[in-house]
PDB file of C-alpha atoms and ligand atoms in Angstrom:
ATOM      1  CA  MET W 195      10.783 106.118 -26.550  1.00 62.00           C
ATOM      2  CA  THR W 196       9.779 109.031 -28.391  1.00 73.00           C
ATOM      3  CA  VAL W 197       6.614 111.258 -26.751  1.00 82.00           C
ATOM      4  CA  SER W 198       4.982 113.989 -28.194  1.00 90.00           C
ATOM      5  CA  LEU W 199       3.808 116.936 -26.282  1.00 96.00           C
ATOM      6  CA  LYS W 200       2.156 118.750 -29.462  1.00 97.00           C
ATOM      7  CA  GLY W 201      -0.662 121.035 -28.132  1.00 97.00           C
ATOM      8  CA  LYS W 202      -0.519 120.330 -24.541  1.00 98.00           C
ATOM      9  CA  SER W 203       0.265 122.655 -21.711  1.00 98.00           C
ATOM     10  CA  LEU W 204       2.825 122.514 -18.843  1.00 98.00           C
ATOM     11  CA  VAL W 205       1.232 123.703 -15.753  1.00 98.00           C
ATOM     12  CA  SER W 206       3.287 121.306 -13.370  1.00 98.00           C
ATOM     13  CA  LEU W 207       6.035 118.817 -13.243  1.00 98.00           C
ATOM     14  CA  GLY W 208       3.885 116.817 -11.739  1.00 98.00           C
ATOM     15  CA  ASP W 209       2.047 116.194 -14.933  1.00 97.00           C
ATOM     16  CA  LEU W 210       4.272 115.324 -17.251  1.00 98.00           C
ATOM     17  CA  SER W 211       5.795 111.549 -17.325  1.00 97.00           C
ATOM     18  CA  ARG W 212       9.856 110.678 -16.844  1.00 97.00           C
ATOM     19  CA  GLU W 213      10.361 110.119 -20.825  1.00 97.00           C
ATOM     20  CA  GLU W 214       8.175 113.623 -21.478  1.00 98.00           C
ATOM     21  CA  PHE W 215      11.009 115.196 -18.692  1.00 98.00           C
ATOM     22  CA  PHE W 216      13.692 113.849 -20.119  1.00 98.00           C
ATOM     23  CA  GLN W 217      12.698 114.719 -24.032  1.00 98.00           C
ATOM     24  CA  ILE W 218      12.591 118.154 -22.649  1.00 98.00           C
ATOM     25  CA  LEU W 219      15.909 118.103 -21.352  1.00 98.00           C
ATOM     26  CA  ASP W 220      17.479 116.703 -24.175  1.00 98.00           C
ATOM     27  CA  THR W 221      16.016 118.886 -26.637  1.00 98.00           C
ATOM     28  CA  ALA W 222      17.010 121.528 -24.580  1.00 98.00           C
ATOM     29  CA  ASP W 223      20.495 120.582 -24.690  1.00 98.00           C
ATOM     30  CA  GLU W 224      20.279 120.216 -28.446  1.00 98.00           C
ATOM     31  CA  LEU W 225      18.893 123.636 -29.068  1.00 98.00           C
ATOM     32  CA  LYS W 226      22.032 124.943 -26.615  1.00 98.00           C
ATOM     33  CA  ARG W 227      24.223 123.094 -28.966  1.00 98.00           C
ATOM     34  CA  LYS W 228      22.494 124.959 -31.862  1.00 97.00           C
ATOM     35  CA  HIS W 229      22.677 128.247 -30.421  1.00 96.00           C
ATOM     36  CA  LYS W 230      26.485 127.738 -29.523  1.00 97.00           C
ATOM     37  CA  ARG W 231      27.335 126.639 -33.144  1.00 97.00           C
ATOM     38  CA  SER W 232      25.093 129.847 -34.401  1.00 96.00           C
ATOM     39  CA  GLU W 233      23.019 127.372 -36.460  1.00 96.00           C
ATOM     40  CA  PRO W 234      19.975 129.642 -37.759  1.00 93.00           C
ATOM     41  CA  PHE W 235      16.774 127.653 -36.228  1.00 96.00           C
ATOM     42  CA  THR W 236      13.588 129.313 -37.063  1.00 98.00           C
ATOM     43  CA  PRO W 237      10.757 127.016 -36.480  1.00 98.00           C
ATOM     44  CA  PHE W 238       8.562 129.982 -34.941  1.00 98.00           C
ATOM     45  CA  VAL W 239       8.411 132.426 -38.194  1.00 98.00           C
ATOM     46  CA  GLY W 240       4.548 133.573 -37.850  1.00 98.00           C
ATOM     47  CA  LYS W 241       4.047 132.450 -34.353  1.00 98.00           C
ATOM     48  CA  ASN W 242       3.160 134.692 -31.720  1.00 98.00           C
ATOM     49  CA  LEU W 243       3.472 133.880 -27.470  1.00 98.00           C
ATOM     50  CA  ALA W 244       1.198 135.950 -25.540  1.00 98.00           C
ATOM     51  CA  LEU W 245       3.031 136.199 -21.872  1.00 98.00           C
ATOM     52  CA  ILE W 246       0.898 137.233 -19.256  1.00 98.00           C
ATOM     53  CA  PHE W 247       2.408 138.581 -15.952  1.00 98.00           C
ATOM     54  CA  GLN W 248       0.787 139.490 -12.578  1.00 96.00           C
ATOM     55  CA  LYS W 249       4.007 139.905 -11.078  1.00 97.00           C
ATOM     56  CA  PRO W 250       7.347 141.855 -11.563  1.00 97.00           C
ATOM     57  CA  SER W 251      10.293 139.383 -13.748  1.00 98.00           C
ATOM     58  CA  LEU W 252      13.427 139.774 -15.056  1.00 98.00           C
ATOM     59  CA  ARG W 253      14.665 136.251 -16.724  1.00 98.00           C
ATOM     60  CA  THR W 254      10.918 134.620 -17.406  1.00 98.00           C
ATOM     61  CA  ARG W 255      10.110 137.441 -19.344  1.00 98.00           C
ATOM     62  CA  VAL W 256      13.308 138.212 -21.477  1.00 98.00           C
ATOM     63  CA  SER W 257      14.460 134.491 -21.638  1.00 98.00           C
ATOM     64  CA  PHE W 258      10.813 134.010 -23.507  1.00 98.00           C
ATOM     65  CA  GLU W 259      10.648 137.205 -25.340  1.00 98.00           C
ATOM     66  CA  ALA W 260      14.650 137.006 -26.338  1.00 98.00           C
ATOM     67  CA  GLY W 261      13.886 133.197 -27.292  1.00 98.00           C
ATOM     68  CA  MET W 262      10.602 133.860 -29.485  1.00 98.00           C
ATOM     69  CA  THR W 263      12.839 136.495 -31.744  1.00 98.00           C
ATOM     70  CA  ARG W 264      15.667 133.906 -31.798  1.00 97.00           C
ATOM     71  CA  TYR W 265      13.324 131.295 -33.508  1.00 98.00           C
ATOM     72  CA  GLY W 266      11.427 133.631 -35.848  1.00 98.00           C
ATOM     73  CA  GLY W 267       8.958 134.481 -33.884  1.00 98.00           C
ATOM     74  CA  HIS W 268       7.060 137.034 -31.274  1.00 98.00           C
ATOM     75  CA  GLY W 269       6.240 137.615 -27.875  1.00 98.00           C
ATOM     76  CA  ILE W 270       3.507 139.900 -27.067  1.00 98.00           C
ATOM     77  CA  TYR W 271       4.282 141.105 -23.325  1.00 98.00           C
ATOM     78  CA  LEU W 272       0.708 141.825 -20.997  1.00 98.00           C
ATOM     79  CA  GLY W 273       1.626 143.026 -17.704  1.00 95.00           C
ATOM     80  CA  PRO W 274      -0.720 143.341 -14.793  1.00 91.00           C
ATOM     81  CA  THR W 275      -2.376 146.369 -16.191  1.00 91.00           C
ATOM     82  CA  ASP W 276      -2.849 145.579 -19.810  1.00 92.00           C
ATOM     83  CA  ILE W 277      -5.513 142.218 -19.063  1.00 90.00           C
ATOM     84  CA  GLN W 278      -6.020 142.846 -15.327  1.00 87.00           C
ATOM     85  CA  LEU W 279      -6.557 139.068 -14.970  1.00 88.00           C
ATOM     86  CA  GLY W 280      -9.838 138.193 -13.272  1.00 82.00           C
ATOM     87  CA  ALA W 281     -10.793 142.286 -13.145  1.00 89.00           C
ATOM     88  CA  ARG W 282     -11.568 143.043 -16.624  1.00 92.00           C
ATOM     89  CA  GLU W 283     -13.084 139.783 -17.684  1.00 94.00           C
ATOM     90  CA  THR W 284     -12.884 136.325 -16.837  1.00 95.00           C
ATOM     91  CA  THR W 285     -10.226 134.218 -16.860  1.00 97.00           C
ATOM     92  CA  ALA W 286     -11.642 131.584 -19.405  1.00 97.00           C
ATOM     93  CA  ASP W 287     -12.826 135.063 -22.173  1.00 97.00           C
ATOM     94  CA  ILE W 288      -8.898 135.733 -21.551  1.00 97.00           C
ATOM     95  CA  ALA W 289      -8.046 131.960 -22.325  1.00 98.00           C
ATOM     96  CA  ARG W 290     -10.395 131.868 -25.470  1.00 98.00           C
ATOM     97  CA  THR W 291      -9.626 135.435 -26.802  1.00 98.00           C
ATOM     98  CA  LEU W 292      -5.734 135.114 -27.100  1.00 98.00           C
ATOM     99  CA  SER W 293      -5.932 131.396 -28.404  1.00 98.00           C
ATOM    100  CA  ARG W 294      -7.659 133.057 -31.431  1.00 98.00           C
ATOM    101  CA  TYR W 295      -4.366 135.295 -31.932  1.00 98.00           C
ATOM    102  CA  CYS W 296      -1.590 133.374 -30.498  1.00 98.00           C
ATOM    103  CA  ASP W 297      -0.228 129.414 -30.588  1.00 98.00           C
ATOM    104  CA  ALA W 298       0.742 129.544 -26.881  1.00 98.00           C
ATOM    105  CA  ILE W 299       0.307 131.356 -23.747  1.00 98.00           C
ATOM    106  CA  MET W 300       3.226 131.941 -21.127  1.00 98.00           C
ATOM    107  CA  ALA W 301       1.465 133.231 -17.616  1.00 98.00           C
ATOM    108  CA  ARG W 302       2.831 134.216 -14.577  1.00 98.00           C
ATOM    109  CA  THR W 303       0.171 134.650 -11.704  1.00 98.00           C
ATOM    110  CA  PHE W 304      -0.592 134.781  -8.194  1.00 97.00           C
ATOM    111  CA  GLY W 305      -2.817 131.443  -7.634  1.00 97.00           C
ATOM    112  CA  HIS W 306      -2.008 128.159  -9.263  1.00 98.00           C
ATOM    113  CA  ASP W 307      -5.779 127.711 -10.141  1.00 98.00           C
ATOM    114  CA  ILE W 308      -5.465 131.047 -12.621  1.00 97.00           C
ATOM    115  CA  VAL W 309      -2.860 128.984 -14.857  1.00 98.00           C
ATOM    116  CA  LEU W 310      -5.061 125.774 -14.474  1.00 98.00           C
ATOM    117  CA  GLU W 311      -8.142 128.046 -15.253  1.00 98.00           C
ATOM    118  CA  LEU W 312      -6.067 129.404 -18.586  1.00 98.00           C
ATOM    119  CA  ALA W 313      -5.250 125.944 -19.598  1.00 98.00           C
ATOM    120  CA  LYS W 314      -8.581 124.645 -19.324  1.00 98.00           C
ATOM    121  CA  HIS W 315     -10.045 127.261 -21.488  1.00 98.00           C
ATOM    122  CA  ALA W 316      -7.064 128.249 -23.963  1.00 98.00           C
ATOM    123  CA  THR W 317      -7.282 125.836 -27.243  1.00 98.00           C
ATOM    124  CA  VAL W 318      -3.620 126.380 -27.471  1.00 98.00           C
ATOM    125  CA  PRO W 319      -0.733 125.187 -25.002  1.00 98.00           C
ATOM    126  CA  VAL W 320      -0.615 127.000 -21.758  1.00 98.00           C
ATOM    127  CA  VAL W 321       2.791 127.380 -19.816  1.00 98.00           C
ATOM    128  CA  ASN W 322       3.313 127.999 -16.210  1.00 98.00           C
ATOM    129  CA  GLY W 323       6.026 130.634 -15.983  1.00 98.00           C
ATOM    130  CA  LEU W 324       5.460 130.804 -11.851  1.00 98.00           C
ATOM    131  CA  THR W 325       2.639 130.403  -9.460  1.00 98.00           C
ATOM    132  CA  ASP W 326       2.299 130.763  -5.924  1.00 98.00           C
ATOM    133  CA  LEU W 327       2.588 126.968  -5.979  1.00 98.00           C
ATOM    134  CA  GLU W 328       4.820 125.731  -8.291  1.00 98.00           C
ATOM    135  CA  HIS W 329       7.773 127.066 -11.003  1.00 98.00           C
ATOM    136  CA  PRO W 330       8.202 124.507 -13.581  1.00 98.00           C
ATOM    137  CA  CYS W 331      10.351 126.315 -16.194  1.00 98.00           C
ATOM    138  CA  GLN W 332      13.099 127.218 -13.457  1.00 99.00           C
ATOM    139  CA  ILE W 333      13.617 123.571 -12.414  1.00 98.00           C
ATOM    140  CA  LEU W 334      13.658 122.271 -16.268  1.00 99.00           C
ATOM    141  CA  ALA W 335      16.629 124.836 -16.532  1.00 99.00           C
ATOM    142  CA  ASP W 336      17.971 124.019 -13.263  1.00 99.00           C
ATOM    143  CA  LEU W 337      17.879 120.223 -13.739  1.00 99.00           C
ATOM    144  CA  MET W 338      19.532 120.884 -17.090  1.00 99.00           C
ATOM    145  CA  THR W 339      22.225 122.470 -15.563  1.00 99.00           C
ATOM    146  CA  VAL W 340      22.732 119.957 -12.868  1.00 99.00           C
ATOM    147  CA  ARG W 341      23.335 117.493 -15.596  1.00 98.00           C
ATOM    148  CA  GLU W 342      25.692 119.494 -17.966  1.00 98.00           C
ATOM    149  CA  LYS W 343      27.890 120.499 -15.042  1.00 98.00           C
ATOM    150  CA  LEU W 344      27.981 116.735 -12.930  1.00 98.00           C
ATOM    151  CA  GLY W 345      27.095 114.618 -16.039  1.00 98.00           C
ATOM    152  CA  ARG W 346      24.142 112.743 -14.617  1.00 98.00           C
ATOM    153  CA  LEU W 347      21.068 113.145 -12.631  1.00 98.00           C
ATOM    154  CA  GLU W 348      20.261 110.215 -10.978  1.00 98.00           C
ATOM    155  CA  GLY W 349      21.329 109.418  -7.688  1.00 98.00           C
ATOM    156  CA  LEU W 350      22.603 112.806  -6.580  1.00 98.00           C
ATOM    157  CA  LYS W 351      21.697 114.693  -3.723  1.00 98.00           C
ATOM    158  CA  LEU W 352      19.836 118.052  -4.134  1.00 99.00           C
ATOM    159  CA  THR W 353      19.699 119.805  -0.924  1.00 99.00           C
ATOM    160  CA  PHE W 354      17.519 123.051  -0.982  1.00 98.00           C
ATOM    161  CA  LEU W 355      17.566 125.464   2.037  1.00 98.00           C
ATOM    162  CA  GLY W 356      14.875 127.961   3.041  1.00 97.00           C
ATOM    163  CA  ASP W 357      11.145 128.117   2.206  1.00 98.00           C
ATOM    164  CA  GLY W 358       9.248 125.053   1.214  1.00 98.00           C
ATOM    165  CA  ASN W 359       8.098 127.213  -1.424  1.00 98.00           C
ATOM    166  CA  ASN W 360       6.934 127.273  -5.436  1.00 98.00           C
ATOM    167  CA  VAL W 361      10.656 126.321  -6.334  1.00 99.00           C
ATOM    168  CA  ALA W 362      10.854 123.835  -3.520  1.00 98.00           C
ATOM    169  CA  HIS W 363       7.723 121.902  -4.894  1.00 98.00           C
ATOM    170  CA  SER W 364       8.646 122.109  -8.582  1.00 99.00           C
ATOM    171  CA  LEU W 365      12.017 120.880  -7.447  1.00 99.00           C
ATOM    172  CA  LEU W 366      10.810 117.725  -5.527  1.00 99.00           C
ATOM    173  CA  GLN W 367       8.625 116.690  -8.580  1.00 98.00           C
ATOM    174  CA  GLY W 368      11.931 117.440 -10.971  1.00 98.00           C
ATOM    175  CA  CYS W 369      13.603 115.042  -8.817  1.00 98.00           C
ATOM    176  CA  ALA W 370      11.682 112.784  -8.546  1.00 98.00           C
ATOM    177  CA  LEU W 371      11.240 112.350 -12.091  1.00 98.00           C
ATOM    178  CA  ALA W 372      14.965 112.041 -12.629  1.00 98.00           C
ATOM    179  CA  GLY W 373      15.467 109.852  -9.973  1.00 98.00           C
ATOM    180  CA  MET W 374      17.264 112.499  -7.763  1.00 98.00           C
ATOM    181  CA  HIS W 375      17.254 112.674  -4.000  1.00 98.00           C
ATOM    182  CA  MET W 376      15.778 115.841  -2.281  1.00 98.00           C
ATOM    183  CA  THR W 377      16.176 116.954   1.287  1.00 98.00           C
ATOM    184  CA  VAL W 378      13.926 120.203   1.892  1.00 98.00           C
ATOM    185  CA  ALA W 379      15.517 121.854   4.997  1.00 98.00           C
ATOM    186  CA  VAL W 380      13.445 124.361   6.451  1.00 97.00           C
ATOM    187  CA  PRO W 381      12.206 125.846   9.462  1.00 97.00           C
ATOM    188  CA  ARG W 382       9.369 124.397  11.544  1.00 97.00           C
ATOM    189  CA  GLY W 383       5.880 125.945   9.804  1.00 97.00           C
ATOM    190  CA  PHE W 384       7.664 126.464   6.482  1.00 97.00           C
ATOM    191  CA  GLU W 385       7.557 122.753   5.448  1.00 98.00           C
ATOM    192  CA  PRO W 386       6.327 121.982   1.456  1.00 98.00           C
ATOM    193  CA  ASN W 387       2.550 121.793   0.516  1.00 98.00           C
ATOM    194  CA  ALA W 388       1.973 118.207   1.690  1.00 98.00           C
ATOM    195  CA  ASP W 389      -0.048 116.981  -1.478  1.00 98.00           C
ATOM    196  CA  ILE W 390       2.707 117.963  -3.667  1.00 98.00           C
ATOM    197  CA  LEU W 391       5.300 116.134  -1.311  1.00 98.00           C
ATOM    198  CA  ALA W 392       3.335 113.035  -0.909  1.00 98.00           C
ATOM    199  CA  ARG W 393       2.638 112.836  -4.681  1.00 98.00           C
ATOM    200  CA  ALA W 394       6.420 113.413  -5.529  1.00 98.00           C
ATOM    201  CA  ARG W 395       7.390 110.767  -2.984  1.00 98.00           C
ATOM    202  CA  GLU W 396       5.003 108.137  -5.101  1.00 98.00           C
ATOM    203  CA  VAL W 397       6.469 109.102  -8.273  1.00 98.00           C
ATOM    204  CA  GLY W 398       9.977 108.975  -6.990  1.00 98.00           C
ATOM    205  CA  LYS W 399       9.480 105.631  -5.418  1.00 98.00           C
ATOM    206  CA  ARG W 400       9.681 104.703  -9.016  1.00 97.00           C
ATOM    207  CA  HIS W 401      12.493 105.642  -9.928  1.00 97.00           C
ATOM    208  CA  GLY W 402      14.609 105.402  -7.072  1.00 97.00           C
ATOM    209  CA  SER W 403      14.347 109.053  -5.816  1.00 98.00           C
ATOM    210  CA  ARG W 404      14.045 110.130  -1.857  1.00 98.00           C
ATOM    211  CA  LEU W 405      12.682 112.782  -0.625  1.00 98.00           C
ATOM    212  CA  GLU W 406      12.635 114.383   2.612  1.00 98.00           C
ATOM    213  CA  VAL W 407      12.066 117.298   4.825  1.00 98.00           C
ATOM    214  CA  SER W 408      14.710 118.190   7.702  1.00 98.00           C
ATOM    215  CA  HIS W 409      14.509 120.631  10.516  1.00 97.00           C
ATOM    216  CA  ASP W 410      18.459 119.158  10.658  1.00 97.00           C
ATOM    217  CA  ILE W 411      20.857 121.931   8.448  1.00 97.00           C
ATOM    218  CA  GLY W 412      23.888 119.707   8.827  1.00 96.00           C
ATOM    219  CA  LYS W 413      21.914 116.741   8.210  1.00 97.00           C
ATOM    220  CA  ALA W 414      20.589 118.097   5.277  1.00 98.00           C
ATOM    221  CA  LEU W 415      23.724 119.264   3.646  1.00 98.00           C
ATOM    222  CA  LYS W 416      25.633 116.101   4.778  1.00 98.00           C
ATOM    223  CA  GLY W 417      26.515 114.505   1.019  1.00 98.00           C
ATOM    224  CA  ALA W 418      25.106 116.842  -0.839  1.00 98.00           C
ATOM    225  CA  ASP W 419      25.965 117.427  -4.395  1.00 98.00           C
ATOM    226  CA  VAL W 420      23.671 120.372  -5.489  1.00 99.00           C
ATOM    227  CA  LEU W 421      23.045 123.263  -2.896  1.00 98.00           C
ATOM    228  CA  TYR W 422      19.800 125.280  -4.217  1.00 99.00           C
ATOM    229  CA  THR W 423      18.625 127.982  -1.803  1.00 98.00           C
ATOM    230  CA  ASP W 424      15.702 131.133  -2.977  1.00 98.00           C
ATOM    231  CA  VAL W 425      14.453 134.251  -1.433  1.00 98.00           C
ATOM    232  CA  TRP W 426      12.941 133.625   1.968  1.00 98.00           C
ATOM    233  CA  ALA W 427       9.878 135.775   1.244  1.00 97.00           C
ATOM    234  CA  SER W 428       8.177 135.244  -2.500  1.00 98.00           C
ATOM    235  CA  MET W 429       6.674 137.559  -4.605  1.00 97.00           C
ATOM    236  CA  GLY W 430       3.497 138.648  -2.963  1.00 97.00           C
ATOM    237  CA  GLN W 431       4.717 137.683   0.706  1.00 97.00           C
ATOM    238  CA  GLU W 432       6.088 140.786   1.240  1.00 95.00           C
ATOM    239  CA  ALA W 433       4.176 141.495   4.591  1.00 97.00           C
ATOM    240  CA  GLU W 434       5.648 137.983   5.789  1.00 96.00           C
ATOM    241  CA  LYS W 435       9.192 139.270   5.338  1.00 96.00           C
ATOM    242  CA  GLU W 436      10.411 140.079   8.597  1.00 97.00           C
ATOM    243  CA  ARG W 437       8.714 136.740  10.198  1.00 97.00           C
ATOM    244  CA  LYS W 438      10.409 134.522   7.253  1.00 97.00           C
ATOM    245  CA  ALA W 439      13.734 136.729   7.687  1.00 97.00           C
ATOM    246  CA  LYS W 440      13.910 135.526  11.208  1.00 97.00           C
ATOM    247  CA  ALA W 441      13.012 132.080  10.868  1.00 97.00           C
ATOM    248  CA  MET W 442      15.720 131.312   8.284  1.00 97.00           C
ATOM    249  CA  ARG W 443      18.323 132.874   9.169  1.00 97.00           C
ATOM    250  CA  PRO W 444      20.003 129.861  10.241  1.00 97.00           C
ATOM    251  CA  LEU W 445      19.837 128.345   6.743  1.00 98.00           C
ATOM    252  CA  GLN W 446      21.617 131.310   5.128  1.00 98.00           C
ATOM    253  CA  LEU W 447      23.729 129.511   1.926  1.00 98.00           C
ATOM    254  CA  ASN W 448      26.981 130.542   3.263  1.00 98.00           C
ATOM    255  CA  ALA W 449      30.871 129.444   3.734  1.00 98.00           C
ATOM    256  CA  GLN W 450      29.885 127.199   6.509  1.00 98.00           C
ATOM    257  CA  ALA W 451      26.913 125.579   4.861  1.00 98.00           C
ATOM    258  CA  LEU W 452      28.788 124.800   1.520  1.00 98.00           C
ATOM    259  CA  ALA W 453      31.978 123.152   3.669  1.00 98.00           C
ATOM    260  CA  LYS W 454      29.182 120.858   5.133  1.00 98.00           C
ATOM    261  CA  ALA W 455      28.048 119.611   1.413  1.00 98.00           C
ATOM    262  CA  ASN W 456      30.233 117.431  -0.842  1.00 98.00           C
ATOM    263  CA  ARG W 457      33.440 119.207  -1.797  1.00 97.00           C
ATOM    264  CA  ASP W 458      32.609 119.361  -5.699  1.00 97.00           C
ATOM    265  CA  ALA W 459      29.113 120.336  -4.746  1.00 98.00           C
ATOM    266  CA  ILE W 460      27.855 123.073  -7.237  1.00 99.00           C
ATOM    267  CA  VAL W 461      25.449 125.982  -5.888  1.00 99.00           C
ATOM    268  CA  LEU W 462      22.297 127.023  -7.747  1.00 99.00           C
ATOM    269  CA  HIS W 463      20.058 129.610  -7.232  1.00 98.00           C
ATOM    270  CA  CYS W 464      16.917 130.788  -9.314  1.00 98.00           C
ATOM    271  CA  LEU W 465      17.598 134.460  -8.945  1.00 98.00           C
ATOM    272  CA  PRO W 466      16.822 137.022  -7.958  1.00 98.00           C
ATOM    273  CA  ALA W 467      19.010 136.930  -5.002  1.00 98.00           C
ATOM    274  CA  HIS W 468      19.158 138.868  -1.786  1.00 98.00           C
ATOM    275  CA  ARG W 469      22.625 138.857  -1.034  1.00 98.00           C
ATOM    276  CA  GLY W 470      23.708 138.826   2.558  1.00 98.00           C
ATOM    277  CA  GLU W 471      20.398 137.262   3.132  1.00 98.00           C
ATOM    278  CA  GLU W 472      19.666 133.636   1.672  1.00 98.00           C
ATOM    279  CA  ILE W 473      23.086 133.369   0.259  1.00 98.00           C
ATOM    280  CA  THR W 474      26.313 134.876   0.695  1.00 98.00           C
ATOM    281  CA  ASP W 475      28.052 137.397  -1.386  1.00 98.00           C
ATOM    282  CA  GLU W 476      30.968 134.704  -1.720  1.00 98.00           C
ATOM    283  CA  VAL W 477      28.932 131.935  -1.904  1.00 98.00           C
ATOM    284  CA  ILE W 478      27.179 132.968  -5.096  1.00 98.00           C
ATOM    285  CA  GLU W 479      30.647 134.465  -6.794  1.00 98.00           C
ATOM    286  CA  GLY W 480      32.571 131.790  -5.719  1.00 98.00           C
ATOM    287  CA  PRO W 481      33.752 128.677  -7.833  1.00 98.00           C
ATOM    288  CA  GLN W 482      30.736 126.391  -7.077  1.00 98.00           C
ATOM    289  CA  SER W 483      28.220 128.812  -8.118  1.00 99.00           C
ATOM    290  CA  VAL W 484      26.440 128.077 -11.692  1.00 99.00           C
ATOM    291  CA  VAL W 485      23.769 130.629 -11.504  1.00 98.00           C
ATOM    292  CA  PHE W 486      24.588 132.569 -14.450  1.00 98.00           C
ATOM    293  CA  ASP W 487      24.783 129.290 -16.424  1.00 98.00           C
ATOM    294  CA  GLU W 488      21.442 128.256 -14.907  1.00 99.00           C
ATOM    295  CA  ALA W 489      19.973 131.255 -16.020  1.00 98.00           C
ATOM    296  CA  GLU W 490      21.098 131.166 -19.281  1.00 98.00           C
ATOM    297  CA  ASN W 491      19.536 127.449 -19.509  1.00 98.00           C
ATOM    298  CA  ARG W 492      15.861 129.110 -19.032  1.00 98.00           C
ATOM    299  CA  LEU W 493      16.003 130.308 -22.318  1.00 98.00           C
ATOM    300  CA  HIS W 494      17.129 126.653 -24.050  1.00 98.00           C
ATOM    301  CA  ALA W 495      14.749 124.618 -21.493  1.00 98.00           C
ATOM    302  CA  GLN W 496      11.917 127.069 -22.388  1.00 98.00           C
ATOM    303  CA  MET W 497      12.537 126.720 -25.801  1.00 98.00           C
ATOM    304  CA  ALA W 498      12.461 123.395 -25.912  1.00 98.00           C
ATOM    305  CA  VAL W 499       9.159 123.069 -23.986  1.00 98.00           C
ATOM    306  CA  LEU W 500       7.653 125.891 -26.666  1.00 98.00           C
ATOM    307  CA  VAL W 501       9.390 123.659 -29.793  1.00 98.00           C
ATOM    308  CA  MET W 502       7.622 120.450 -28.394  1.00 98.00           C
ATOM    309  CA  VAL W 503       4.173 122.246 -27.346  1.00 98.00           C
ATOM    310  CA  ILE W 504       3.561 124.615 -30.149  1.00 98.00           C
ATOM    311  CA  ARG W 505       1.806 122.931 -33.276  1.00 94.00           C
TER     312      ARG W 505
HETATM  313  N1   CP K 798      13.806 132.701 -11.729  1.00 66.44           N
HETATM  314  C1   CP K 798      13.350 133.613 -12.472  1.00 66.44           C
HETATM  315  O1   CP K 798      11.722 133.342 -12.682  1.00 66.44           O
HETATM  316  O2   CP K 798      13.108 135.022 -12.096  1.00 66.44           O
HETATM  317  P1   CP K 798      12.138 136.228 -12.378  1.00 66.44           P
HETATM  318  O3   CP K 798      11.595 136.138 -11.531  1.00 66.44           O
HETATM  319  O4   CP K 798      13.375 137.121 -13.131  1.00 66.44           O
HETATM  320  O5   CP K 798      11.667 135.766 -13.978  1.00 66.44           O
HETATM  321  N1  NVA K 799      10.286 131.794  -4.708  1.00 66.44           N
HETATM  322  C1  NVA K 799      10.343 132.910  -5.683  1.00 66.44           C
HETATM  323  C2  NVA K 799      10.763 132.775  -6.967  1.00 66.44           C
HETATM  324  C3  NVA K 799      11.241 133.688  -7.758  1.00 66.44           C
HETATM  325  C4  NVA K 799      11.859 133.320  -9.428  1.00 66.44           C
HETATM  326  C5  NVA K 799       9.424 133.996  -5.675  1.00 66.44           C
HETATM  327  O1  NVA K 799       7.855 133.217  -5.803  1.00 66.44           O
HETATM  328  O2  NVA K 799       9.316 135.155  -6.005  1.00 66.44           O
END
């Protein structure tokens, strides 16, 4: 079935149907093939993407900007001091103004409500480039990478080690759509958002996906095909750094943890990585790590989203 996402925003993977989700991944694969063959592809000539950032970024900024240029269009970076979301004018006014100049808006914000507000008032698609709650573009690239490396998604087990954060939330939603099993191994008190987990479980049930939260790292790692970790303190949580590090140290993705997973398990990390904290140098540089293919796939997955949503 072919589905159309033209004109739609991507705020949450929880808003996608399974068909839409797989269509994005299939489009991303096709765009990557075109790119590897150096086929010219310029659907965005004359098109502009506004890039709103309340937080720092390497991958998100560069993959969106470079992607727009490569596809014949242009990305306009709007950093924290440029538009001062919510301080200089209302989010609704920003959304309506940018819609008059640009063909889509990408936003990385603290509050998830800000991206929802932008999407509500913009007349062009809004793409979530990370909020405190979710990081959908990352997970599209992650699951594209898993499928590329392991040949399928359905029935695989992904184990996430660390904080029940934005990346964990979007992974739960993505695994649910893909029919993958996922275990989030977290210290007590750092579990993922209960509503997101409950909704993802509902979706997952329809697709044969089992989503679990565990405080037992050994059990969580057993049978894992994909291991995933992320920074312990996310952007904006700097004050909690020490407390989180103390609680999460037993969940470090190191050689001992890796040995407990399936022998051919692959290792993902959204990056930036704090080596020696959530992951060791040995593991991230080891043969099972696919983190830079994963980073590359941000470009292809996001361009797939833009190709599908921009009118
Ligand atoms: N993974 C990711 O979103 O990276 P940046 O924060 O560098 O954009
Ligand atoms: N959880 C991390 C992801 C960074 C890409 C953060 O929000 O900082």
